[in-house]
XYZ file of C-alpha atoms in Angstrom:
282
model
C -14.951 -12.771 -117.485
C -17.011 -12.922 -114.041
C -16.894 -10.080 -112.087
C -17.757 -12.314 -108.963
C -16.644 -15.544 -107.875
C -17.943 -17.890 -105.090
C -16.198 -19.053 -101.983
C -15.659 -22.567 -103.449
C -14.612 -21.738 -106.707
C -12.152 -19.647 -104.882
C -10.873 -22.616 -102.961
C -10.385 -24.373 -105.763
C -8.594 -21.593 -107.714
C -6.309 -21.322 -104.462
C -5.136 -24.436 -104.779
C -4.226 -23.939 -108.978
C -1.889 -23.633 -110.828
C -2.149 -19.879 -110.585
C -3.772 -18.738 -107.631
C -5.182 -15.459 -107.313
C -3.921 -12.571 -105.100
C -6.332 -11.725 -102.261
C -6.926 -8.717 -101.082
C -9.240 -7.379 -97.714
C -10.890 -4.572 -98.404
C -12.711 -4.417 -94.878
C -14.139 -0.705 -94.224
C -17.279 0.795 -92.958
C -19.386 4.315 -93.638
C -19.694 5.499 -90.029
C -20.220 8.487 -89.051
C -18.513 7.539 -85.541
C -16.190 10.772 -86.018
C -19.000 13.135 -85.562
C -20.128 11.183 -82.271
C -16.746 11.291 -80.674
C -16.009 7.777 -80.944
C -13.487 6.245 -82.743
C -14.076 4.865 -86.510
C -14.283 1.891 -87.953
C -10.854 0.219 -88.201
C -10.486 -2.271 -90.931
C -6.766 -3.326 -90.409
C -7.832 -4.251 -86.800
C -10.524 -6.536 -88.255
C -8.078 -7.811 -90.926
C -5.419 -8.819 -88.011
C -7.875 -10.761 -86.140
C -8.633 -13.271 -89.206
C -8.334 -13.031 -92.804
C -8.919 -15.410 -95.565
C -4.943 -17.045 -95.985
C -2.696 -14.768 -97.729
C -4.394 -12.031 -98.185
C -3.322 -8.475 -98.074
C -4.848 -5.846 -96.278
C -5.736 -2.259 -98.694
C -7.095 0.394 -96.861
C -9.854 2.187 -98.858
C -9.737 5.741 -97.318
C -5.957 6.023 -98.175
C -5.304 3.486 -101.248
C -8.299 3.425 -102.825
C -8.985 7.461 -102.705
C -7.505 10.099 -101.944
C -8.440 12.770 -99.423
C -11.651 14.567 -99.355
C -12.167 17.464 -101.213
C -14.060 19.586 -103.584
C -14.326 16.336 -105.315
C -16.098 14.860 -102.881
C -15.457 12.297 -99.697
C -13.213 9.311 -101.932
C -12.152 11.077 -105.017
C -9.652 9.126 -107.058
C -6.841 8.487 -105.731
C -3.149 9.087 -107.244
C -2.360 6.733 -109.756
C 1.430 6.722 -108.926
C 0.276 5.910 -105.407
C -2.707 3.153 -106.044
C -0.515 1.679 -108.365
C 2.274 1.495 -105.564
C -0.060 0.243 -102.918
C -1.047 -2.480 -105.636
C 2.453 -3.485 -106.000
C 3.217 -4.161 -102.372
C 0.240 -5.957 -102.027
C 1.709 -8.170 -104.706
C -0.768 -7.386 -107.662
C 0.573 -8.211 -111.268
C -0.913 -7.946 -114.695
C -0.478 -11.501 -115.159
C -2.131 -12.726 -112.535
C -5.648 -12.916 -111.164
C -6.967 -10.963 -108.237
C -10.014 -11.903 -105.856
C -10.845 -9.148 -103.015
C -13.636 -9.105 -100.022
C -14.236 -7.528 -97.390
C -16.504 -7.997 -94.736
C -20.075 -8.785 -96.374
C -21.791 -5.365 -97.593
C -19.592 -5.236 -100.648
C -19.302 -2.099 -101.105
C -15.857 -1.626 -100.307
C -14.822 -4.770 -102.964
C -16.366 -3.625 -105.473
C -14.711 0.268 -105.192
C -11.039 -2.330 -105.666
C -12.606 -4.412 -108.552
C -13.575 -1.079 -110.143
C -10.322 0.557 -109.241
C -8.167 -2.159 -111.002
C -10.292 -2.848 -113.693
C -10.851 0.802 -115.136
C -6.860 1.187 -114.634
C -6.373 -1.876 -116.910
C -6.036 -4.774 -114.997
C -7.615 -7.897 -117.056
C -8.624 -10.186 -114.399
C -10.364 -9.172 -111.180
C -13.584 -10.585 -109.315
C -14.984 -9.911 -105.938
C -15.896 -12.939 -103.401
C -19.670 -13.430 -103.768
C -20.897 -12.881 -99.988
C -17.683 -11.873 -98.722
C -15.624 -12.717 -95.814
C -18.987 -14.519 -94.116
C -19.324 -17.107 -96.955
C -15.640 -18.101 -96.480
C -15.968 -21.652 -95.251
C -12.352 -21.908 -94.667
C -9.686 -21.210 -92.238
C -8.910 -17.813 -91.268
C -5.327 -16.528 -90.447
C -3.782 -13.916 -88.451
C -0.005 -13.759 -89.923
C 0.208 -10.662 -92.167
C 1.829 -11.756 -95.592
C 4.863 -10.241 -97.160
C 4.205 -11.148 -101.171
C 6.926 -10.049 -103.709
C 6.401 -7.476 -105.135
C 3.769 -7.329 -108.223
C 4.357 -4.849 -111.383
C 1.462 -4.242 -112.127
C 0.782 -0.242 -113.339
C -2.495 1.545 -113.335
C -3.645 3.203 -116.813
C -6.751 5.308 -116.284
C -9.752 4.236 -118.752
C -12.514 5.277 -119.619
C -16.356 5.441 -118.303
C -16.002 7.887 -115.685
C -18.268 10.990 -115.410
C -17.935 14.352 -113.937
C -20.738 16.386 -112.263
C -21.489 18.051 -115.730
C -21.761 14.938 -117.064
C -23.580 12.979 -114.567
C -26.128 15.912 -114.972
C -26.420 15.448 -118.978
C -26.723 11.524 -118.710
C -30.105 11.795 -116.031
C -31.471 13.557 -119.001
C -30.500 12.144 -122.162
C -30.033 8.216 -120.531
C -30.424 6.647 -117.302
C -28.778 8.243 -114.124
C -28.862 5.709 -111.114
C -28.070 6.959 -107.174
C -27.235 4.028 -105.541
C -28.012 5.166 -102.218
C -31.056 3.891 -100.156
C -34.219 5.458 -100.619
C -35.060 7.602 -97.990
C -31.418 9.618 -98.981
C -32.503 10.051 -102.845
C -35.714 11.615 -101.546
C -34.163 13.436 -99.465
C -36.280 12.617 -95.975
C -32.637 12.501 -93.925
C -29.027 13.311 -95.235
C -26.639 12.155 -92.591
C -23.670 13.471 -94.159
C -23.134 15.465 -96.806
C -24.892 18.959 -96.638
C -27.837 19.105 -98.474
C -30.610 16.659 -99.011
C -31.949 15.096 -102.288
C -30.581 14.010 -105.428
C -29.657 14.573 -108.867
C -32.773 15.769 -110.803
C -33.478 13.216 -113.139
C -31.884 10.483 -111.547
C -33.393 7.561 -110.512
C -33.968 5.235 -107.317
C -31.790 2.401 -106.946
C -30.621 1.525 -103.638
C -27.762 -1.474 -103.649
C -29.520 -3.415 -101.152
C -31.889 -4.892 -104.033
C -28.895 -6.353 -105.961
C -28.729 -9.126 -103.423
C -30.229 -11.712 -101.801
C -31.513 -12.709 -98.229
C -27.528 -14.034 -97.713
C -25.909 -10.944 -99.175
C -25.018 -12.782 -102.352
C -25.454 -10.960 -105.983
C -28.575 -12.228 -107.471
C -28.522 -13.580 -110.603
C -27.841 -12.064 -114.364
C -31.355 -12.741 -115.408
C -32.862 -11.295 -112.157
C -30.338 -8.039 -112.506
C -31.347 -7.730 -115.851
C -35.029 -7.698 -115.035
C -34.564 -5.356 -111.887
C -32.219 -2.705 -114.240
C -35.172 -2.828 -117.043
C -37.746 -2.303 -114.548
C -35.961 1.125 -113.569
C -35.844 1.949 -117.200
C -32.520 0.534 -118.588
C -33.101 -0.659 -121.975
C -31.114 -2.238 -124.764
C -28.505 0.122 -126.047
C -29.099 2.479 -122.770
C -26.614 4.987 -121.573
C -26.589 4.327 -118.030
C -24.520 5.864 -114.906
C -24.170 5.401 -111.494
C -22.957 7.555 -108.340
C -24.050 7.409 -104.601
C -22.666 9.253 -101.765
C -18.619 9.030 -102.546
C -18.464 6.829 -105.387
C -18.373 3.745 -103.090
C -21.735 1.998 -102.695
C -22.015 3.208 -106.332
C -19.317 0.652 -107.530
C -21.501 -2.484 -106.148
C -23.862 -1.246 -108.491
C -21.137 -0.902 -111.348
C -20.323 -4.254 -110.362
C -24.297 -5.715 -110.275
C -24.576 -4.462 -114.092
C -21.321 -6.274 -115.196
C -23.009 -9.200 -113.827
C -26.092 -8.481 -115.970
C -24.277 -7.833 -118.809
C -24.823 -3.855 -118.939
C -22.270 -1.274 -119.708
C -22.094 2.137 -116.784
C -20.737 4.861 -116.434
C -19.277 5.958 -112.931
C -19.794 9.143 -111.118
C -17.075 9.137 -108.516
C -17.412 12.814 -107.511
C -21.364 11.452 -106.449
C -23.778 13.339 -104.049
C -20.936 14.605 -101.611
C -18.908 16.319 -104.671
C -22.437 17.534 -106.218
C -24.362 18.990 -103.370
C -20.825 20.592 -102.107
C -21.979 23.308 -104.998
C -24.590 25.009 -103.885
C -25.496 26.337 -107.677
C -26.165 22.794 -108.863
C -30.139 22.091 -108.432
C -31.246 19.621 -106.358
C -34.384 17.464 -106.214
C -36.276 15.890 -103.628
C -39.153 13.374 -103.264
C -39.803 10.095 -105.405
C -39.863 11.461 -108.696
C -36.797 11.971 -110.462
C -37.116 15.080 -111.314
């Protein structure tokens, strides 16, 4: 199955048989808090347009739970994900699209979320809410309720694990560049990145129009940061968020990850794990 879909395919899948349920995942990382203002509010984006039908999920409380000493979106409750699932109509017979705003980031945390807790059909809109060439609506849905019931899987790596794979596979950090080598940090505590791990900022797995680029030219751009046939490969970023885009870029290419959820914020909250800075890995 496609982990992505396109805006018409999606139209036409709306008007099947068996449509999909849609959720909006719109959420930003701001640091807005710190400067006194208030944060980004993806429910009031939501309310002022949204693709028809779709159901609003709010990432900092249904997506993760709250921060901690396992970082700034650890995994959320199952009970309660599963729950917030439910009223937003999800069941394990039927297909689910979700968006949000463009950056993808936040999509791909929901596609990740339902698919490592079992769900068997899940894709994110290519592009997002801007490649929507439909009407938008403001009316907040009230679907039945779904049934579907979150299993955890498998993949997922802890800090001592995420530590093990940048040495014995391939460790990605997600995060742009300048973060990995550690010239600014402008939120967690310490600067750097995992030692071992290697450069590879989200940005580069789209194009120009913020639109996945293709298998064949993920495949070429995960080889070319040393991802090999038969590689062990994870992934983590700041909170386990940007990090699932790149989860998501791989299944497009056809490569199996691992996820670090805990990422950078849960690893440099310790100050006995080592940290490296500068280009090279390690």
């Amino acid at each position: 199955m496609n982990a992505i879909i396109s805006a018409s395919d999606l139209a036409n899948d709306l008007t099947g048989a068996n449509p999909p349920v849609l959720l909006d995942v719109r959420w930003q990382l701001t640091a807005a808090k710190a400067a006194g203002e208030p944060p980004y509010d993806g429910r009031a984006d939501y309310e002022t347009g949204h693709l028809p039908g779709a159901v609003f999920v709010d990432l900092d409380r249904e997506l993760a739970s709250a921060p901690g000493e396992g970082g700034r979106h650890p995994l959320p409750d199952l009970a309660h994900f599963g729950a917030a699932m439910r009223r937003a109509g999800v069941s394990s017979g039927t297909p689910v699209v979700v968006y949000d705003g463009g950056q993808g980031w936040a999509a791909a945390r929901a596609w990740w979320m339902l698919r490592w807790t079992g769900h068997p059909d899940v894709r994110v809109l290519d592009g997002g809410l801007p490649a929507w060439e439909g009407s938008l609506d403001k009316s907040v849905p009230a679907p039945a309720e779904g049934d579907f019931v979150p299993e955890p899987g498998t993949g997922l790596l802890d800090a001592d694990a995420a530590a093990e794979l940048a040495r014995s596979g391939v460790l990605l950090d997600a995060r742009a560049g300048e973060r990995y080598r550690g010239e600014v940090e402008p939120i967690d505590p310490v600067a750097g990145h995992i030692p071992g791990a290697v450069s590879a900022p989200t940005t580069e797995n789209v194009g120009a129009d913020g639109r996945y680029r293709s298998a064949q030219e993920l495949r070429e751009r995960f080889k070319g940061l040393g991802v090999s046939e038969g590689s062990r490969v994870g992934v983590y970023c700041g909170s386990g968020v940007s990090a699932a885009h790149e989860v998501l870029a791989l299944a497009v290419a056809g490569i199996p990850v691992e996820l670090y959820v805990g990422s950078w914020s849960e690893w440099s909250s310790d100050p006995d794990r080592p940290v490296a800075v500068g280009p090279d890995p390690q």
